[in-house]
Coordinates of N, CA and C and ligand atoms in Angstrom, one line a residue:
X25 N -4.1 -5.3 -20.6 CA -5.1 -4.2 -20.6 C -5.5 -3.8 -22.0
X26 N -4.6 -3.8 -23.1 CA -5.1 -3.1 -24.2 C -5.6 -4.3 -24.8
X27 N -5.7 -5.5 -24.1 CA -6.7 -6.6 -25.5 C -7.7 -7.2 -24.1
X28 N -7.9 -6.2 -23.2 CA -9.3 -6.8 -22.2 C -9.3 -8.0 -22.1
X29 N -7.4 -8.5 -21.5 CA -7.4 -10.0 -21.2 C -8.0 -10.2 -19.4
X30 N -8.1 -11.2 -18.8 CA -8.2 -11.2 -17.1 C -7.1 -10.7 -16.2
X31 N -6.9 -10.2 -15.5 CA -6.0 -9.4 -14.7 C -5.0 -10.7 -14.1
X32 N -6.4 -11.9 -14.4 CA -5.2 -13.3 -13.1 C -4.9 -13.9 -13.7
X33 N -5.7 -14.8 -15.2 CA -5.6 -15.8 -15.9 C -5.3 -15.7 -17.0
X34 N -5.5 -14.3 -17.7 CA -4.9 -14.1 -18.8 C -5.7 -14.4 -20.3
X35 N -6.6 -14.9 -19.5 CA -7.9 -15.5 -21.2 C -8.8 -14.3 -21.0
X36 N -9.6 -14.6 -21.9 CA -10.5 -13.2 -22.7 C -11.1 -12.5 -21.3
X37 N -11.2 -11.3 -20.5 CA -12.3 -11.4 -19.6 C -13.7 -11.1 -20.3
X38 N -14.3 -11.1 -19.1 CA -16.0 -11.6 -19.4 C -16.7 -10.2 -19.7
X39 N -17.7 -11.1 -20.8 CA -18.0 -9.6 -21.7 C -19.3 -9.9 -22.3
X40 N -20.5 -9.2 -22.0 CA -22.0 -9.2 -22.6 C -22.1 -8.1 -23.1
X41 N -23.6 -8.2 -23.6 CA -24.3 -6.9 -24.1 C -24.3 -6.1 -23.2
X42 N -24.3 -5.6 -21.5 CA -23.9 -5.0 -20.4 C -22.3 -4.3 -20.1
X43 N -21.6 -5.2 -21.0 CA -20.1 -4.7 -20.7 C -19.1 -5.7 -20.4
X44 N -17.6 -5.3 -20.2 CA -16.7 -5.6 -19.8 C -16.9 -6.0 -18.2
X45 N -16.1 -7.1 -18.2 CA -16.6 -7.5 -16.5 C -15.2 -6.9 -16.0
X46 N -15.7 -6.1 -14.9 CA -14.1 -5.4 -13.6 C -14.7 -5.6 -12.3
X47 N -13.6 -5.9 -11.9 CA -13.8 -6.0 -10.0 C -12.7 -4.8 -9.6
X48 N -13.7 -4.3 -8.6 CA -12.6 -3.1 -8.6 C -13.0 -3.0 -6.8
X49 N -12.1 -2.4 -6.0 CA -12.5 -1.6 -4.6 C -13.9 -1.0 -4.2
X50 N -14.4 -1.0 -3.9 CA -15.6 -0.4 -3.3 C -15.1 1.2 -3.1
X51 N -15.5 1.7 -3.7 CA -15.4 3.3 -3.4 C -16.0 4.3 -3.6
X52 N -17.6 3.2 -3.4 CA -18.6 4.3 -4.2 C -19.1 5.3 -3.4
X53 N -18.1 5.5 -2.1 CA -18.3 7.1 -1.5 C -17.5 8.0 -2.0
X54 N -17.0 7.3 -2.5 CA -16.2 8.6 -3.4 C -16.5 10.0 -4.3
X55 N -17.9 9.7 -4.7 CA -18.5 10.6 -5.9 C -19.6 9.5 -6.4
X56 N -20.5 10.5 -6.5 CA -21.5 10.1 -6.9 C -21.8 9.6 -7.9
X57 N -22.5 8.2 -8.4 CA -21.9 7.5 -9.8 C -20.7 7.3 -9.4
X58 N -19.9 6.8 -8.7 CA -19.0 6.2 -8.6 C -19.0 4.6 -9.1
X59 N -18.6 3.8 -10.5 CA -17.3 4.1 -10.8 C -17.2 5.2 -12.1
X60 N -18.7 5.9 -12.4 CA -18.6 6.2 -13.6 C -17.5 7.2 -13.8
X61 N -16.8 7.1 -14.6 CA -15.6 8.4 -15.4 C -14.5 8.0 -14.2
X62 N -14.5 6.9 -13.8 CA -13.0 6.4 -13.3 C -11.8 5.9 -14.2
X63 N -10.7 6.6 -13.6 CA -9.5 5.6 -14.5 C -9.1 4.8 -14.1
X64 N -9.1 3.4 -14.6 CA -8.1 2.2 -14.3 C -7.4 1.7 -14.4
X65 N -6.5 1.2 -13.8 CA -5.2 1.2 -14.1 C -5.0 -0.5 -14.1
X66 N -5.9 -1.1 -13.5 CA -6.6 -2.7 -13.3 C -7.0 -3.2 -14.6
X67 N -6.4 -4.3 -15.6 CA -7.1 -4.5 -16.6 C -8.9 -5.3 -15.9
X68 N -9.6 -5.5 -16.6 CA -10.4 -6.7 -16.3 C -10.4 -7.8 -15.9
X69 N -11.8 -8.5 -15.5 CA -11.3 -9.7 -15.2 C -12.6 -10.5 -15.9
X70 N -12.3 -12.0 -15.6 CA -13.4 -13.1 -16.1 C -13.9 -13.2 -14.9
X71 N -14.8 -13.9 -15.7 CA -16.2 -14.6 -14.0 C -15.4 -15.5 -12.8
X72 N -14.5 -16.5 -13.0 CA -14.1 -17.4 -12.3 C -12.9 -16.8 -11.6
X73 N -12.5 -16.1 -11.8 CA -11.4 -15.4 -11.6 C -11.7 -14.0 -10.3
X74 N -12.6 -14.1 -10.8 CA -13.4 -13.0 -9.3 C -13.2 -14.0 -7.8
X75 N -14.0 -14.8 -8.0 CA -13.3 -15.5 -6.6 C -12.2 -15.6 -6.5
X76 N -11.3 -15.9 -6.8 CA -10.1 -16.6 -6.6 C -9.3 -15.0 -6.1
X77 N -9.9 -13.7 -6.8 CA -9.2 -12.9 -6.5 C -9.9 -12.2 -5.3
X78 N -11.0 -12.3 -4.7 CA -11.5 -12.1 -3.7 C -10.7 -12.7 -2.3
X79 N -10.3 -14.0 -2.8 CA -9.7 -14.9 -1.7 C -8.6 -14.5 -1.4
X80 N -7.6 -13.8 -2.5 CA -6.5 -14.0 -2.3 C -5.8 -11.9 -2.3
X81 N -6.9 -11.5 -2.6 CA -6.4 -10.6 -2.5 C -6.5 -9.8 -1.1
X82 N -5.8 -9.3 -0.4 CA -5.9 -8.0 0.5 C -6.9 -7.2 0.8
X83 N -6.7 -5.9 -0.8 CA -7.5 -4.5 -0.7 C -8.5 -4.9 -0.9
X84 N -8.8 -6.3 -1.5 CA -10.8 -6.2 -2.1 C -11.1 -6.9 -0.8
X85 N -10.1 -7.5 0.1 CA -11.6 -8.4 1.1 C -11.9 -7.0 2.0
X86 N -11.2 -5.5 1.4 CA -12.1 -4.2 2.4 C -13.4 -4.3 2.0
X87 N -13.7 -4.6 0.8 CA -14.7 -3.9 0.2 C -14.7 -4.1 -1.6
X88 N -15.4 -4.9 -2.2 CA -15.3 -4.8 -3.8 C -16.1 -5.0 -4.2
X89 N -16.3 -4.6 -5.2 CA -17.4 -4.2 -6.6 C -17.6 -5.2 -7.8
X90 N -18.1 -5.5 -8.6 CA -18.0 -6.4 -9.8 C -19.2 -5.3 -10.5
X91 N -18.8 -4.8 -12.1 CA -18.9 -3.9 -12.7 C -19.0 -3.8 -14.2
X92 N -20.0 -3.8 -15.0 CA -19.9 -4.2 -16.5 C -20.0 -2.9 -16.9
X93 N -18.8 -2.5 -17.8 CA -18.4 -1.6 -18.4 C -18.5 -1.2 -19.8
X94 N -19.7 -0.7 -20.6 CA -19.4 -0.7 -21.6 C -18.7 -0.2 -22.5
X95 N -18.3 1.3 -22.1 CA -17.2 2.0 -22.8 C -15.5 1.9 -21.7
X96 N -14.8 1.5 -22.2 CA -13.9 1.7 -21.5 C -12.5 2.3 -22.4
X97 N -12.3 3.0 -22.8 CA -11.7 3.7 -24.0 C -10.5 4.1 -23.5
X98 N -8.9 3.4 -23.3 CA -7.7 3.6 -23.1 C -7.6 5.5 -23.3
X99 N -7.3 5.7 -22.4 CA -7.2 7.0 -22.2 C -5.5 7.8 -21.8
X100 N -5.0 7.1 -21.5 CA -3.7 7.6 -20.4 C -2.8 5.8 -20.4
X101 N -1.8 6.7 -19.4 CA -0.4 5.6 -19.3 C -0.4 6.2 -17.9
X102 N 0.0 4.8 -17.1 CA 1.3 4.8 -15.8 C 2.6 4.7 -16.0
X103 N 3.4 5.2 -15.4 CA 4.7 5.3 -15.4 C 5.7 5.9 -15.1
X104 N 7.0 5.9 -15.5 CA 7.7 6.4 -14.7 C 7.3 8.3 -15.6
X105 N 7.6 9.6 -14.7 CA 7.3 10.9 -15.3 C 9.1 10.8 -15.4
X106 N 9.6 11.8 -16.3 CA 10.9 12.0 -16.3 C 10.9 13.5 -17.2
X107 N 11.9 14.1 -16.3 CA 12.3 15.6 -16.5 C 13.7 15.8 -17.8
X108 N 13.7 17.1 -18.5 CA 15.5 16.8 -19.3 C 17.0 17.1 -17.8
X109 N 17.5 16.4 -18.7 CA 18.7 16.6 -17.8 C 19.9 16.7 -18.8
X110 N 21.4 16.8 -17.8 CA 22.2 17.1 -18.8 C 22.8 16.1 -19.4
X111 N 22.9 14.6 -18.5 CA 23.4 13.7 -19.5 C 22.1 12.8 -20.0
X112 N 20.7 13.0 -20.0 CA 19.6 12.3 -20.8 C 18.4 12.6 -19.5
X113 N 17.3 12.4 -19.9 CA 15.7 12.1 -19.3 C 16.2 11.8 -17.5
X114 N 16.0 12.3 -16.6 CA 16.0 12.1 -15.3 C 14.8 11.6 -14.8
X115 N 14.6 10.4 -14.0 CA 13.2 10.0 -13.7 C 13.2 10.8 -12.2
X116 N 12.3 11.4 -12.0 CA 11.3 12.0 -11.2 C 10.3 11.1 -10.5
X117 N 9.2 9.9 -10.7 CA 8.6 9.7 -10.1 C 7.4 9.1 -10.7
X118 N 6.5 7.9 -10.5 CA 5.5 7.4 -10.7 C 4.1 8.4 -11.0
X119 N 3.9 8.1 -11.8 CA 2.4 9.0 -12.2 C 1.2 7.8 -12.9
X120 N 0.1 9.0 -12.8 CA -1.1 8.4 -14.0 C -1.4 9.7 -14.7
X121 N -1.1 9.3 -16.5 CA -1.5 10.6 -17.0 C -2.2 10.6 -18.3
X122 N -2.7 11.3 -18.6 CA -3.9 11.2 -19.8 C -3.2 11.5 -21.0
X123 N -3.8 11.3 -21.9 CA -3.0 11.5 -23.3 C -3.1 12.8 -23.7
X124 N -4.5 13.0 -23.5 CA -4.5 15.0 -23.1 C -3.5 15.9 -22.6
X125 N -2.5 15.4 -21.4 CA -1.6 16.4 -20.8 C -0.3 16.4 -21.6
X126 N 0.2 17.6 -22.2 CA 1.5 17.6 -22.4 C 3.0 16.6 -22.0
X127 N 2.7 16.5 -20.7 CA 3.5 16.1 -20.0 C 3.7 14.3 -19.8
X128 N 2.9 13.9 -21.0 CA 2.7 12.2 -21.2 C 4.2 12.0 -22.0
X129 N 4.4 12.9 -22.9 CA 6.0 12.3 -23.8 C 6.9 12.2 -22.9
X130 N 7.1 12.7 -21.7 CA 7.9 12.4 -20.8 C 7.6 11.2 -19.8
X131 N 6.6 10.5 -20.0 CA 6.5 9.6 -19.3 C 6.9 8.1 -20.2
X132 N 7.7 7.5 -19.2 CA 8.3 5.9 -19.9 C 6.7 5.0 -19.0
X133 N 6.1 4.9 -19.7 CA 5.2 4.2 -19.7 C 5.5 2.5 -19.6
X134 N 4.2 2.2 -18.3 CA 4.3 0.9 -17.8 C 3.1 -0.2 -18.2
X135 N 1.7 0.5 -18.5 CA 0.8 0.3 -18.4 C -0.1 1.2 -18.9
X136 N -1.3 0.9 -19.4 CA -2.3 1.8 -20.4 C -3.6 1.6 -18.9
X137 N -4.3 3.0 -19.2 CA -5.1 3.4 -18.2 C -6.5 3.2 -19.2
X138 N -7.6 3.1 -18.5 CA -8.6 3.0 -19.4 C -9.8 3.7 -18.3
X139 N -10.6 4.5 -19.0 CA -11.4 5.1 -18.5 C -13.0 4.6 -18.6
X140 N -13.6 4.1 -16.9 CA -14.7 3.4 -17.1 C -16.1 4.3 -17.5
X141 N -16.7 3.8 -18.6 CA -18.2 4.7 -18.5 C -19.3 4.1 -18.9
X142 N -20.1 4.6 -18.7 CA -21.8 3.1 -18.8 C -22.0 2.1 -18.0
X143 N -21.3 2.2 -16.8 CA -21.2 1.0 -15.7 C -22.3 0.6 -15.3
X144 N -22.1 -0.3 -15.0 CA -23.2 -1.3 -14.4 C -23.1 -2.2 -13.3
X145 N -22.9 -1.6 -12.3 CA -22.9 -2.4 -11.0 C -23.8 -4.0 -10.7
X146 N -23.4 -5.1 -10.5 CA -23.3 -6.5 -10.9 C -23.5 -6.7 -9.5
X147 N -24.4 -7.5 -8.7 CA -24.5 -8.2 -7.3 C -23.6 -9.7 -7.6
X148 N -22.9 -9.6 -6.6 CA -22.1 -11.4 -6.9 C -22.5 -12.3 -7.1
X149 N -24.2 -12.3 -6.5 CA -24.9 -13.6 -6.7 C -25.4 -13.8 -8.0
X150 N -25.5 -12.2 -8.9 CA -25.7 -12.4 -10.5 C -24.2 -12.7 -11.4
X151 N -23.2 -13.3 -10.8 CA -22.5 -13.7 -11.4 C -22.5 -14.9 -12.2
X152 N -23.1 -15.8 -11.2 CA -22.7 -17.3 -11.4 C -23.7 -17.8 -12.5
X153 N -24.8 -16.6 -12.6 CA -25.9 -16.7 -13.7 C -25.3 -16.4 -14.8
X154 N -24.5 -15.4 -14.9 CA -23.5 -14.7 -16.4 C -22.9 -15.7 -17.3
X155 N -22.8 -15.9 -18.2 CA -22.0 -17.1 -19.2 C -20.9 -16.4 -19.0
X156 N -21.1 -15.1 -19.5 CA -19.7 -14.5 -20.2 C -18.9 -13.5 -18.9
Ligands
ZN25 ZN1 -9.4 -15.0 -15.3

């Protein structure tokens, strides 16, 4: 996530003057401009790599997206949250939290969140046209 490698393959993901390439869930009933001001917890992906994860994944054959992102500006951490206790840090439970909230030093961090904005929703069949 923090050097916008592919989520499957690990090489650079795909990236133009339009943005960062992400495949993400379909949830654009969710709010209007949906994915704009989303946090993701999914790094990116490359162009070839979209199939392969269409095929093999689960949650996207509900419904997925392909999405060029031009700002995506690490915002927050996943991880474990943990409270004080008397013999050290007690873990509490799985979160996503912003760097904004107080409550991030307590989190043992697993993962960097990045927050999508300038999206650009991408039709599949303009994939295979994309170099990058
Ligand atoms: Zn890849």
């Amino acid at each position: 996530m923090e050097l916008l490698l592919c989520q499957v393959c690990g090489c650079i993901a795909a990236q133009n003057d339009d943005g960062v390439l992400w495949l993400q869930r379909d949830h654009r009933d969710d709010w209007p401009g949906w994915p704009e001001g989303m946090a993701s917890v999914e790094p990116p992906i490359c162009v070839p790599c979209v199939a392969v994860s269409l095929r093999h994944c689960p949650a996207l054959r509900r419904g997925a997206v392909v999405v060029r992102v031009r700002d995506c500006s690490v915002v927050g951490v996943r991880g474990v949250l943990h409270r004080p206790g008397v013999l050290g840090p007690v873990a509490i439970g799985a979160v996503t939290m912003s760097y904004g909230d107080p409550g991030v030093r307590w989190v043992l961090a697993s993962g960097l969140v990045r927050e999508l904005r300038d999206c650009t929703l991408v039709r599949f069949e303009e994939l295979a046209d994309q170099a990058a």
